[in-house]
């Protein structure tokens, strides 16, 4: 089966505008003006810290994009140390950890992001990926369901949801999930391949061949090669019709 990953980045630089009014000469008014100036100074300090956190965040994104995962994590840690409520930094930190196969640590990062923003699609989606990698398919399914509830048109979550259902031997439910993905984006070659896997696991030769044929038509070399060794096709691989498709 074919899996889909996700990366989230965000431009969340905060710009603060400040104004001041002319002060009078009374002691009370001077005191008030002093408080206002102190507040402005504090706001400027906070804005500078926020900008620094964003700089570390963007540095982490560049490192993540360059597959320098350990360095990316260090940059996200610096961003979070300044601005702990940065859900995007927690998510991308989790992605870096997932890329290092540190799935349990990644879950901690995704859970931090969800605690900040419970309806954050990317946190739930990537949490599902980490759980799938840990073979915790029921938990992964719950995460994908949360992701889909926030953004129903995101076909990637529907694909990975289908994989989790297949791993749970819920083949018809998996196929239904794949069909929802295809309804959003009809040319998803990986979905046709995954549907073929589910049908093959049910020993449904006809529909396995039909869907594998669609995948091969879209990306011939890739799926002919995969289907020759993919254990999901073990029940149907010896059939003449199946072998003919791979020629």
Coordinates of N, CA and C in Angstrom, one line a residue:
X1 N 0.8 -1.2 0.0 CA 0.0 0.0 0.0 C 0.9 1.3 0.0
X2 N 0.3 2.3 -0.5 CA 1.0 3.6 -0.6 C 0.6 4.6 0.5
X3 N 1.5 5.2 1.1 CA 1.3 6.0 2.3 C 1.5 7.5 1.9
X4 N 0.8 8.4 2.6 CA 1.0 9.8 2.3 C 1.4 10.6 3.5
X5 N 2.4 11.5 3.3 CA 2.9 12.3 4.4 C 2.5 13.8 4.3
X6 N 2.7 14.6 5.3 CA 2.3 16.0 5.3 C 3.3 16.8 6.0
X7 N 3.4 18.1 5.5 CA 4.3 19.1 6.2 C 3.5 20.4 6.3
X8 N 3.6 21.0 7.4 CA 2.9 22.2 7.7 C 3.9 23.3 8.0
X9 N 3.8 24.4 7.4 CA 4.6 25.6 7.7 C 3.7 26.8 7.8
X10 N 4.1 27.8 8.5 CA 3.2 28.9 8.7 C 4.0 30.2 8.9
X11 N 3.4 31.3 8.3 CA 4.0 32.6 8.5 C 3.2 33.4 9.4
X12 N 3.7 33.4 10.7 CA 2.8 34.0 11.7 C 3.6 35.1 12.4
X13 N 4.3 35.9 11.7 CA 5.0 37.1 12.3 C 4.0 38.1 12.8
X14 N 4.1 38.5 14.0 CA 3.2 39.4 14.6 C 3.7 40.8 14.5
X15 N 2.9 41.7 13.9 CA 3.3 43.1 13.9 C 2.4 43.9 14.9
X16 N 3.0 44.7 15.7 CA 2.2 45.4 16.7 C 2.4 46.9 16.4
X17 N 1.3 47.7 16.4 CA 1.4 49.1 16.1 C 1.2 49.8 17.5
X18 N 1.9 50.9 17.7 CA 1.8 51.6 19.0 C 1.6 53.1 18.7
X19 N 0.9 53.7 19.6 CA 0.7 55.2 19.5 C 0.9 55.8 20.8
X20 N 1.1 57.1 20.8 CA 1.2 57.8 22.1 C 0.5 59.1 22.0
X21 N 0.0 59.6 23.1 CA -0.7 60.8 23.2 C 0.1 61.8 24.0
X22 N -0.1 63.1 23.8 CA 0.6 64.1 24.5 C 0.3 64.1 25.9
X23 N 1.3 64.3 26.8 CA 1.1 64.3 28.2 C 0.8 65.7 28.8
X24 N 0.2 65.8 30.0 CA -0.1 67.1 30.6 C 0.9 67.2 31.8
X25 N 0.8 68.3 32.6 CA 1.8 68.6 33.6 C 1.4 68.1 35.0
X26 N 0.2 67.7 35.2 CA -0.2 67.3 36.6 C 0.6 66.0 37.0
X27 N 0.8 65.8 38.3 CA 1.5 64.7 38.8 C 0.8 63.4 38.4
X28 N -0.6 63.4 38.5 CA -1.4 62.3 38.2 C -1.2 61.9 36.7
X29 N -1.3 62.9 35.8 CA -1.1 62.7 34.4 C 0.2 62.2 34.1
X30 N 1.3 62.7 34.8 CA 2.6 62.3 34.5 C 2.8 60.8 34.9
X31 N 2.2 60.4 36.0 CA 2.2 59.0 36.4 C 1.6 58.1 35.4
X32 N 0.4 58.6 34.9 CA -0.3 57.8 33.9 C 0.6 57.7 32.7
X33 N 1.2 58.8 32.3 CA 2.1 58.7 31.1 C 3.2 57.7 31.3
X34 N 3.8 57.7 32.5 CA 4.9 56.8 32.8 C 4.4 55.3 32.7
X35 N 3.2 55.0 33.1 CA 2.7 53.7 33.0 C 2.5 53.3 31.6
X36 N 2.0 54.2 30.8 CA 1.8 54.0 29.4 C 3.1 53.7 28.7
X37 N 4.1 54.5 29.0 CA 5.4 54.3 28.3 C 6.0 53.0 28.7
X38 N 5.8 52.6 30.0 CA 6.3 51.3 30.5 C 5.6 50.2 29.7
X39 N 4.3 50.3 29.5 CA 3.6 49.3 28.8 C 4.1 49.2 27.3
X40 N 4.4 50.3 26.7 CA 4.8 50.3 25.3 C 6.2 49.6 25.3
X41 N 7.1 49.9 26.2 CA 8.4 49.2 26.3 C 8.2 47.7 26.4
X42 N 7.3 47.3 27.3 CA 7.1 45.9 27.5 C 6.6 45.3 26.2
X43 N 5.6 45.9 25.5 CA 5.1 45.4 24.3 C 6.2 45.3 23.2
X44 N 7.1 46.3 23.1 CA 8.2 46.2 22.2 C 9.1 45.0 22.5
X45 N 9.3 44.7 23.8 CA 10.1 43.6 24.2 C 9.5 42.3 23.8
X46 N 8.1 42.2 24.0 CA 7.4 41.0 23.6 C 7.4 40.8 22.1
X47 N 7.2 41.9 21.4 CA 7.2 41.8 19.9 C 8.6 41.3 19.4
X48 N 9.6 41.8 20.0 CA 11.0 41.4 19.6 C 11.2 39.9 19.9
X49 N 10.7 39.4 21.0 CA 10.8 38.0 21.4 C 9.9 37.2 20.4
X50 N 8.8 37.7 20.1 CA 7.9 37.0 19.1 C 8.6 36.8 17.8
X51 N 9.2 37.9 17.3 CA 9.9 37.9 16.1 C 11.1 36.9 16.1
X52 N 11.8 36.8 17.2 CA 12.9 35.9 17.4 C 12.4 34.5 17.3
X53 N 11.2 34.2 18.0 CA 10.6 32.9 17.9 C 10.3 32.5 16.5
X54 N 9.7 33.5 15.7 CA 9.4 33.2 14.3 C 10.6 32.9 13.5
X55 N 11.7 33.6 13.8 CA 13.0 33.4 13.1 C 13.5 31.9 13.3
X56 N 13.4 31.5 14.5 CA 13.8 30.1 14.8 C 12.9 29.1 14.1
X57 N 11.6 29.5 14.1 CA 10.6 28.6 13.5 C 10.9 28.4 12.0
X58 N 11.1 29.6 11.3 CA 11.4 29.5 9.9 C 12.8 28.8 9.6
X59 N 13.7 29.0 10.5 CA 15.0 28.3 10.4 C 14.7 26.8 10.5
X60 N 13.9 26.4 11.4 CA 13.5 25.0 11.5 C 12.9 24.4 10.3
X61 N 12.0 25.2 9.7 CA 11.3 24.8 8.4 C 12.3 24.6 7.3
X62 N 13.3 25.5 7.2 CA 14.4 25.3 6.2 C 15.2 24.1 6.4
X63 N 15.5 23.8 7.6 CA 16.3 22.6 8.0 C 15.5 21.3 7.8
X64 N 14.2 21.4 8.1 CA 13.3 20.3 7.9 C 13.2 20.0 6.4
X65 N 13.0 21.0 5.6 CA 12.9 20.9 4.1 C 14.2 20.3 3.6
X66 N 15.4 20.6 4.2 CA 16.6 20.1 3.8 C 17.0 18.7 4.4
X67 N 16.0 18.1 5.1 CA 16.1 16.8 5.7 C 17.2 16.8 6.8
X68 N 17.5 17.9 7.4 CA 18.4 18.0 8.5 C 17.6 18.0 9.8
X69 N 17.1 16.8 10.1 CA 16.0 16.7 11.1 C 16.5 17.0 12.5
X70 N 17.7 16.6 12.9 CA 18.2 16.9 14.3 C 18.3 18.4 14.5
X71 N 18.9 19.1 13.5 CA 19.1 20.5 13.5 C 17.7 21.2 13.5
X72 N 16.8 20.7 12.8 CA 15.4 21.3 12.7 C 14.8 21.2 14.1
X73 N 14.9 20.1 14.8 CA 14.4 19.9 16.1 C 14.9 21.0 17.1
X74 N 16.3 21.2 17.0 CA 16.9 22.2 17.9 C 16.3 23.6 17.6
X75 N 16.1 23.9 16.3 CA 15.6 25.2 16.0 C 14.1 25.3 16.5
X76 N 13.3 24.3 16.4 CA 12.0 24.3 16.9 C 11.9 24.4 18.4
X77 N 12.9 23.7 19.1 CA 13.0 23.8 20.5 C 13.2 25.3 21.0
X78 N 14.1 26.0 20.2 CA 14.4 27.4 20.6 C 13.1 28.2 20.3
X79 N 12.4 28.0 19.3 CA 11.2 28.7 19.0 C 10.2 28.5 20.1
X80 N 10.0 27.2 20.5 CA 9.0 26.9 21.5 C 9.4 27.4 22.9
X81 N 10.8 27.5 23.2 CA 11.2 28.0 24.5 C 10.8 29.5 24.6
X82 N 10.7 30.2 23.5 CA 10.3 31.6 23.6 C 8.8 31.7 23.5
X83 N 8.2 30.9 22.7 CA 6.7 31.0 22.4 C 6.1 29.6 22.5
X84 N 5.8 29.1 23.7 CA 5.4 27.7 23.9 C 4.1 27.4 23.2
X85 N 3.3 28.4 22.9 CA 1.9 28.2 22.3 C 2.0 28.2 20.8
X86 N 3.1 28.0 20.2 CA 3.3 27.9 18.8 C 2.9 26.5 18.3
X87 N 1.7 26.3 17.9 CA 1.3 25.0 17.5 C 2.0 24.5 16.3
X88 N 2.3 25.4 15.3 CA 2.9 25.0 14.1 C 4.3 24.5 14.4
X89 N 5.0 25.1 15.3 CA 6.4 24.6 15.7 C 6.3 23.2 16.3
X90 N 5.3 23.0 17.1 CA 5.1 21.7 17.7 C 4.9 20.6 16.6
X91 N 4.0 21.0 15.7 CA 3.7 20.0 14.6 C 4.9 19.7 13.8
X92 N 5.7 20.7 13.3 CA 6.8 20.5 12.5 C 7.9 19.8 13.3
X93 N 8.0 20.1 14.6 CA 9.0 19.3 15.4 C 8.6 17.8 15.4
X94 N 7.3 17.6 15.5 CA 6.8 16.2 15.4 C 7.1 15.5 14.1
X95 N 7.0 16.3 13.0 CA 7.3 15.7 11.7 C 8.8 15.4 11.6
X96 N 9.7 16.2 12.1 CA 11.1 15.9 12.2 C 11.4 14.7 13.0
X97 N 10.7 14.5 14.1 CA 10.9 13.3 14.9 C 10.4 12.1 14.2
X98 N 9.2 12.2 13.5 CA 8.7 11.1 12.8 C 9.7 10.7 11.7
X99 N 10.3 11.7 11.1 CA 11.3 11.3 10.0 C 12.5 10.6 10.6
X100 N 12.8 10.8 11.8 CA 13.9 10.1 12.5 C 13.4 8.8 13.1
X101 N 12.1 8.4 12.9 CA 11.5 7.2 13.4 C 11.4 7.3 15.0
X102 N 11.3 8.5 15.5 CA 11.1 8.6 16.9 C 9.7 8.9 17.2
X103 N 8.9 7.9 17.0 CA 7.4 8.1 16.9 C 6.8 8.5 18.2
X104 N 7.2 7.9 19.3 CA 6.7 8.2 20.6 C 6.9 9.7 20.9
X105 N 8.1 10.2 20.7 CA 8.5 11.6 20.9 C 7.6 12.5 20.0
X106 N 7.4 12.0 18.8 CA 6.6 12.8 17.8 C 5.2 12.9 18.3
X107 N 4.6 11.9 18.9 CA 3.3 11.9 19.5 C 3.2 13.0 20.5
X108 N 4.2 13.1 21.4 CA 4.2 14.1 22.4 C 4.1 15.5 21.8
X109 N 4.8 15.8 20.7 CA 4.8 17.0 20.0 C 3.4 17.3 19.4
X110 N 2.8 16.3 18.8 CA 1.5 16.5 18.2 C 0.4 16.7 19.2
X111 N 0.6 16.0 20.4 CA -0.4 16.2 21.5 C -0.3 17.6 22.0
X112 N 0.9 18.2 22.1 CA 1.1 19.6 22.5 C 0.4 20.5 21.6
X113 N 0.6 20.3 20.3 CA -0.1 21.1 19.3 C -1.6 21.1 19.4
X114 N -2.1 19.9 19.6 CA -3.6 19.7 19.8 C -4.1 20.3 21.0
X115 N -3.3 20.3 22.1 CA -3.7 21.0 23.4 C -3.9 22.5 23.1
X116 N -3.1 23.0 22.2 CA -3.1 24.5 21.9 C -4.3 24.7 20.9
X117 N -4.4 23.9 19.9 CA -5.4 24.1 18.9 C -6.1 22.8 18.6
X118 N -7.1 22.4 19.3 CA -7.8 21.1 19.2 C -8.3 20.8 17.8
X119 N -8.5 21.8 16.9 CA -9.0 21.5 15.6 C -8.0 21.6 14.5
X120 N -6.7 21.4 14.9 CA -5.6 21.6 13.9 C -5.5 20.3 13.1
X121 N -5.8 20.4 11.8 CA -5.8 19.3 10.9 C -4.5 18.6 10.9
X122 N -3.4 19.4 10.7 CA -2.1 18.9 10.5 C -1.6 18.1 11.7
X123 N -2.0 18.5 12.9 CA -1.6 17.8 14.1 C -2.3 16.4 14.1
X124 N -3.6 16.4 13.9 CA -4.3 15.1 13.9 C -3.8 14.2 12.8
X125 N -3.6 14.7 11.6 CA -3.1 13.9 10.4 C -1.8 13.3 10.7
X126 N -0.8 14.1 11.1 CA 0.5 13.6 11.3 C 0.6 12.7 12.6
X127 N -0.3 13.0 13.5 CA -0.4 12.0 14.7 C -0.8 10.7 14.2
X128 N -1.7 10.6 13.2 CA -2.1 9.4 12.6 C -1.0 8.6 12.0
X129 N -0.1 9.4 11.3 CA 1.0 8.8 10.6 C 1.9 8.1 11.7
X130 N 2.2 8.8 12.8 CA 3.1 8.3 13.8 C 2.5 7.0 14.4
X131 N 1.2 7.1 14.7 CA 0.5 5.9 15.3 C 0.5 4.7 14.3
X132 N 0.3 5.0 13.0 CA 0.4 3.9 12.0 C 1.7 3.3 12.0
X133 N 2.8 4.1 12.1 CA 4.1 3.6 12.1 C 4.4 2.8 13.3
X134 N 3.7 3.0 14.4 CA 3.8 2.2 15.6 C 2.8 1.0 15.6
X135 N 2.1 0.8 14.5 CA 1.2 -0.3 14.3 C 0.0 -0.2 15.3
X136 N -0.3 1.0 15.7 CA -1.4 1.3 16.6 C -2.6 1.8 15.7
X137 N -3.2 0.9 14.9 CA -4.1 1.2 13.8 C -5.4 1.8 14.3
X138 N -5.9 1.3 15.4 CA -7.2 1.8 15.9 C -7.0 3.3 16.4
X139 N -5.9 3.5 17.1 CA -5.6 4.9 17.5 C -5.4 5.8 16.3
X140 N -4.7 5.3 15.3 CA -4.4 6.0 14.1 C -5.7 6.4 13.4
X141 N -6.6 5.4 13.3 CA -7.9 5.6 12.7 C -8.7 6.8 13.4
X142 N -8.6 6.8 14.7 CA -9.3 7.9 15.4 C -8.7 9.2 15.1
X143 N -7.3 9.3 14.9 CA -6.7 10.5 14.6 C -7.1 11.0 13.2
X144 N -7.1 10.1 12.2 CA -7.5 10.4 10.9 C -8.9 10.9 10.9
X145 N -9.8 10.3 11.7 CA -11.2 10.7 11.7 C -11.3 12.1 12.2
X146 N -10.5 12.5 13.2 CA -10.4 13.9 13.7 C -10.0 14.8 12.7
X147 N -8.9 14.4 11.9 CA -8.4 15.3 10.9 C -9.5 15.5 9.8
X148 N -10.1 14.4 9.4 CA -11.2 14.6 8.4 C -12.4 15.4 8.8
X149 N -12.7 15.3 10.1 CA -13.8 16.1 10.7 C -13.5 17.6 10.6
X150 N -12.2 18.0 10.6 CA -11.8 19.4 10.5 C -11.7 19.8 9.1
X151 N -11.2 18.9 8.2 CA -11.1 19.3 6.8 C -11.5 18.1 5.9
X152 N -12.8 18.0 5.6 CA -13.3 16.8 4.9 C -12.8 16.6 3.5
X153 N -12.3 17.7 2.9 CA -11.8 17.6 1.5 C -10.4 17.2 1.4
X154 N -9.7 16.9 2.5 CA -8.3 16.6 2.5 C -8.2 15.1 2.2
X155 N -7.9 14.7 0.9 CA -7.9 13.3 0.5 C -6.8 12.5 1.1
X156 N -5.7 13.2 1.5 CA -4.5 12.5 2.1 C -4.9 11.7 3.4
X157 N -5.7 12.3 4.2 CA -6.2 11.7 5.4 C -7.1 10.5 5.1
X158 N -7.9 10.6 4.1 CA -8.8 9.5 3.7 C -8.0 8.3 3.2
X159 N -6.9 8.6 2.4 CA -6.0 7.5 2.0 C -5.4 6.8 3.2
X160 N -4.8 7.5 4.1 CA -4.2 6.9 5.2 C -5.2 6.2 6.2
X161 N -6.4 6.8 6.2 CA -7.5 6.1 7.0 C -7.8 4.8 6.4
X162 N -7.8 4.7 5.0 CA -8.1 3.5 4.4 C -7.0 2.4 4.7
X163 N -5.7 2.9 4.8 CA -4.6 1.9 5.1 C -4.8 1.4 6.5
X164 N -5.2 2.3 7.4 CA -5.4 1.8 8.8 C -6.5 0.8 8.9
X165 N -7.6 1.0 8.1 CA -8.7 0.1 8.1 C -8.3 -1.2 7.5
X166 N -7.5 -1.2 6.4 CA -7.0 -2.4 5.8 C -6.2 -3.2 6.8
X167 N -5.3 -2.5 7.6 CA -4.5 -3.2 8.6 C -5.4 -3.9 9.6
X168 N -6.6 -3.3 9.9 CA -7.5 -3.8 10.8 C -8.4 -4.9 10.2
X169 N -8.2 -5.2 8.9 CA -8.9 -6.2 8.2 C -10.4 -5.8 7.9
X170 N -10.6 -4.5 7.9 CA -11.9 -3.9 7.6 C -11.9 -3.4 6.1
X171 N -11.8 -4.4 5.2 CA -11.5 -4.1 3.8 C -12.6 -3.2 3.2
X172 N -13.8 -3.5 3.4 CA -14.9 -2.8 2.8 C -14.9 -1.3 3.3
X173 N -14.7 -1.2 4.6 CA -14.6 0.2 5.1 C -13.4 0.9 4.5
X174 N -12.3 0.2 4.3 CA -11.1 0.8 3.7 C -11.4 1.3 2.3
X175 N -12.1 0.4 1.5 CA -12.5 0.8 0.1 C -13.4 2.0 0.1
X176 N -14.3 2.0 1.0 CA -15.2 3.2 1.1 C -14.4 4.5 1.4
X177 N -13.4 4.4 2.2 CA -12.5 5.6 2.5 C -11.8 6.0 1.2
X178 N -11.2 5.0 0.5 CA -10.5 5.3 -0.7 C -11.5 5.9 -1.8
X179 N -12.7 5.4 -1.8 CA -13.7 6.0 -2.8 C -14.0 7.4 -2.5
X180 N -14.0 7.8 -1.2 CA -14.2 9.2 -0.8 C -13.0 10.0 -1.3
X181 N -11.8 9.5 -1.2 CA -10.6 10.2 -1.7 C -10.7 10.4 -3.2
X182 N -11.1 9.4 -3.9 CA -11.2 9.5 -5.4 C -12.3 10.5 -5.8
X183 N -13.4 10.6 -5.0 CA -14.5 11.5 -5.3 C -13.9 12.9 -5.2
X184 N -12.9 13.2 -4.4 CA -12.3 14.5 -4.3 C -11.3 14.7 -5.4
X185 N -10.5 13.7 -5.7 CA -9.4 13.8 -6.7 C -9.4 12.5 -7.5
X186 N -10.0 12.5 -8.7 CA -10.2 11.2 -9.4 C -8.9 10.5 -9.9
X187 N -7.8 11.3 -10.0 CA -6.6 10.7 -10.6 C -5.6 10.2 -9.6
X188 N -6.1 9.8 -8.4 CA -5.2 9.4 -7.4 C -4.7 7.9 -7.6
X189 N -3.6 7.8 -8.4 CA -3.2 6.5 -8.7 C -2.9 5.6 -7.5
X190 N -2.4 6.2 -6.4 CA -2.1 5.4 -5.2 C -3.3 4.8 -4.6
X191 N -4.5 5.5 -4.8 CA -5.7 5.1 -4.2 C -6.2 3.8 -5.0
X192 N -6.1 3.9 -6.3 CA -6.5 2.7 -7.1 C -5.6 1.5 -6.7
X193 N -4.4 1.7 -6.5 CA -3.5 0.6 -6.1 C -3.9 0.1 -4.7
X194 N -4.2 1.0 -3.8 CA -4.6 0.6 -2.4 C -5.9 -0.2 -2.5
X195 N -6.8 0.3 -3.3 CA -8.1 -0.4 -3.5 C -7.9 -1.8 -4.0
X196 N -6.9 -1.9 -5.0 CA -6.6 -3.3 -5.5 C -6.1 -4.2 -4.4
X197 N -5.2 -3.6 -3.5 CA -4.7 -4.4 -2.4 C -5.8 -4.9 -1.5
X198 N -6.8 -4.0 -1.2 CA -7.9 -4.4 -0.3 C -8.7 -5.5 -1.0
X199 N -9.0 -5.4 -2.3 CA -9.8 -6.4 -3.0 C -9.0 -7.7 -3.0
X200 N -7.7 -7.6 -3.2 CA -6.9 -8.9 -3.3 C -6.9 -9.6 -2.0
X201 N -6.9 -8.8 -0.9 CA -6.9 -9.4 0.4 C -8.2 -10.1 0.7
X202 N -9.3 -9.6 0.0 CA -10.6 -10.3 0.1 C -10.7 -11.4 -0.9
X203 N -9.6 -11.6 -1.7 CA -9.6 -12.6 -2.7 C -10.6 -12.3 -3.8
X204 N -10.8 -11.1 -4.1 CA -11.7 -10.6 -5.1 C -10.8 -10.3 -6.3
X205 N -10.6 -11.3 -7.1 CA -9.6 -11.2 -8.3 C -10.1 -10.1 -9.3
X206 N -11.3 -10.1 -9.7 CA -11.8 -9.2 -10.7 C -11.6 -7.8 -10.3
X207 N -12.1 -7.4 -9.1 CA -11.9 -6.0 -8.7 C -10.5 -5.6 -8.4
X208 N -9.7 -6.6 -7.9 CA -8.3 -6.3 -7.7 C -7.6 -6.0 -9.0
X209 N -7.9 -6.7 -10.0 CA -7.3 -6.5 -11.4 C -7.8 -5.2 -11.9
X210 N -9.1 -4.9 -11.8 CA -9.7 -3.7 -12.3 C -9.0 -2.4 -11.8
X211 N -8.8 -2.4 -10.4 CA -8.2 -1.2 -9.8 C -6.7 -1.2 -10.0
X212 N -6.0 -2.3 -10.0 CA -4.6 -2.3 -10.3 C -4.4 -1.8 -11.7
X213 N -5.2 -2.2 -12.6 CA -5.1 -1.8 -14.0 C -5.2 -0.3 -14.1
X214 N -6.1 0.3 -13.3 CA -6.2 1.8 -13.3 C -4.9 2.5 -12.8
X215 N -4.4 1.9 -11.7 CA -3.1 2.4 -11.2 C -2.0 2.3 -12.2
X216 N -1.9 1.1 -12.8 CA -0.8 0.9 -13.8 C -1.0 1.8 -15.0
X217 N -2.2 2.1 -15.4 CA -2.4 3.0 -16.6 C -1.9 4.4 -16.3
X218 N -2.0 4.8 -15.0 CA -1.6 6.2 -14.6 C -0.1 6.2 -14.4
X219 N 0.5 5.2 -13.7 CA 1.9 5.1 -13.5 C 2.4 3.7 -13.7
X220 N 2.7 3.3 -14.9 CA 2.9 1.9 -15.3 C 4.1 1.3 -14.6
X221 N 5.3 1.8 -14.7 CA 6.5 1.1 -14.1 C 6.4 0.9 -12.6
X222 N 6.0 2.0 -11.9 CA 5.9 1.9 -10.5 C 5.0 0.8 -10.0
X223 N 3.8 0.7 -10.5 CA 2.9 -0.2 -9.9 C 3.0 -1.7 -10.4
X224 N 3.6 -1.8 -11.6 CA 3.9 -3.2 -12.1 C 5.0 -3.8 -11.2
X225 N 6.0 -3.0 -10.8 CA 7.1 -3.4 -10.0 C 6.6 -3.7 -8.6
X226 N 5.8 -2.8 -8.0 CA 5.2 -3.0 -6.6 C 4.4 -4.3 -6.5
X227 N 3.5 -4.4 -7.5 CA 2.5 -5.6 -7.5 C 3.2 -6.9 -7.6
X228 N 4.4 -7.0 -8.1 CA 5.1 -8.3 -8.3 C 5.6 -8.8 -6.9
X229 N 5.8 -8.0 -5.9 CA 6.3 -8.4 -4.6 C 5.4 -8.0 -3.4
X230 N 4.4 -7.2 -3.6 CA 3.6 -6.8 -2.5 C 2.8 -7.9 -1.9
X231 N 3.0 -8.2 -0.6 CA 2.3 -9.4 0.0 C 0.8 -9.3 0.0
X232 N 0.3 -8.1 -0.2 CA -1.2 -8.0 -0.2 C -1.8 -8.7 -1.4
X233 N -1.0 -9.0 -2.4 CA -1.5 -9.7 -3.6 C -1.2 -11.2 -3.6
X234 N -0.8 -11.7 -2.5 CA -0.3 -13.1 -2.5 C -1.5 -14.1 -2.8
X235 N -2.7 -13.7 -2.5 CA -3.9 -14.6 -2.8 C -4.2 -14.7 -4.3
X236 N -3.8 -13.7 -5.1 CA -4.2 -13.6 -6.5 C -3.1 -13.6 -7.4
X237 N -1.8 -13.5 -6.9 CA -0.7 -13.3 -7.8 C -0.5 -14.4 -8.8
X238 N -0.8 -15.6 -8.5 CA -0.6 -16.7 -9.4 C -1.6 -16.9 -10.5
X239 N -2.7 -16.1 -10.4 CA -3.7 -16.1 -11.4 C -3.2 -15.6 -12.8
X240 N -3.6 -16.3 -13.8 CA -3.1 -15.9 -15.2 C -3.5 -14.4 -15.5
X241 N -4.7 -14.0 -15.2 CA -5.2 -12.7 -15.5 C -4.3 -11.6 -14.8
X242 N -3.9 -11.9 -13.5 CA -3.1 -11.0 -12.8 C -1.7 -11.0 -13.4
X243 N -1.1 -12.1 -13.7 CA 0.2 -12.2 -14.3 C 0.2 -11.4 -15.6
X244 N -0.8 -11.5 -16.4 CA -0.9 -10.9 -17.7 C -0.9 -9.3 -17.5
X245 N -1.5 -8.9 -16.5 CA -1.5 -7.4 -16.2 C -0.1 -6.9 -15.9
X246 N 0.7 -7.7 -15.4 CA 2.1 -7.2 -15.0 C 3.1 -7.3 -16.1
X247 N 2.7 -7.9 -17.2 CA 3.7 -8.1 -18.3 C 4.0 -6.7 -19.0

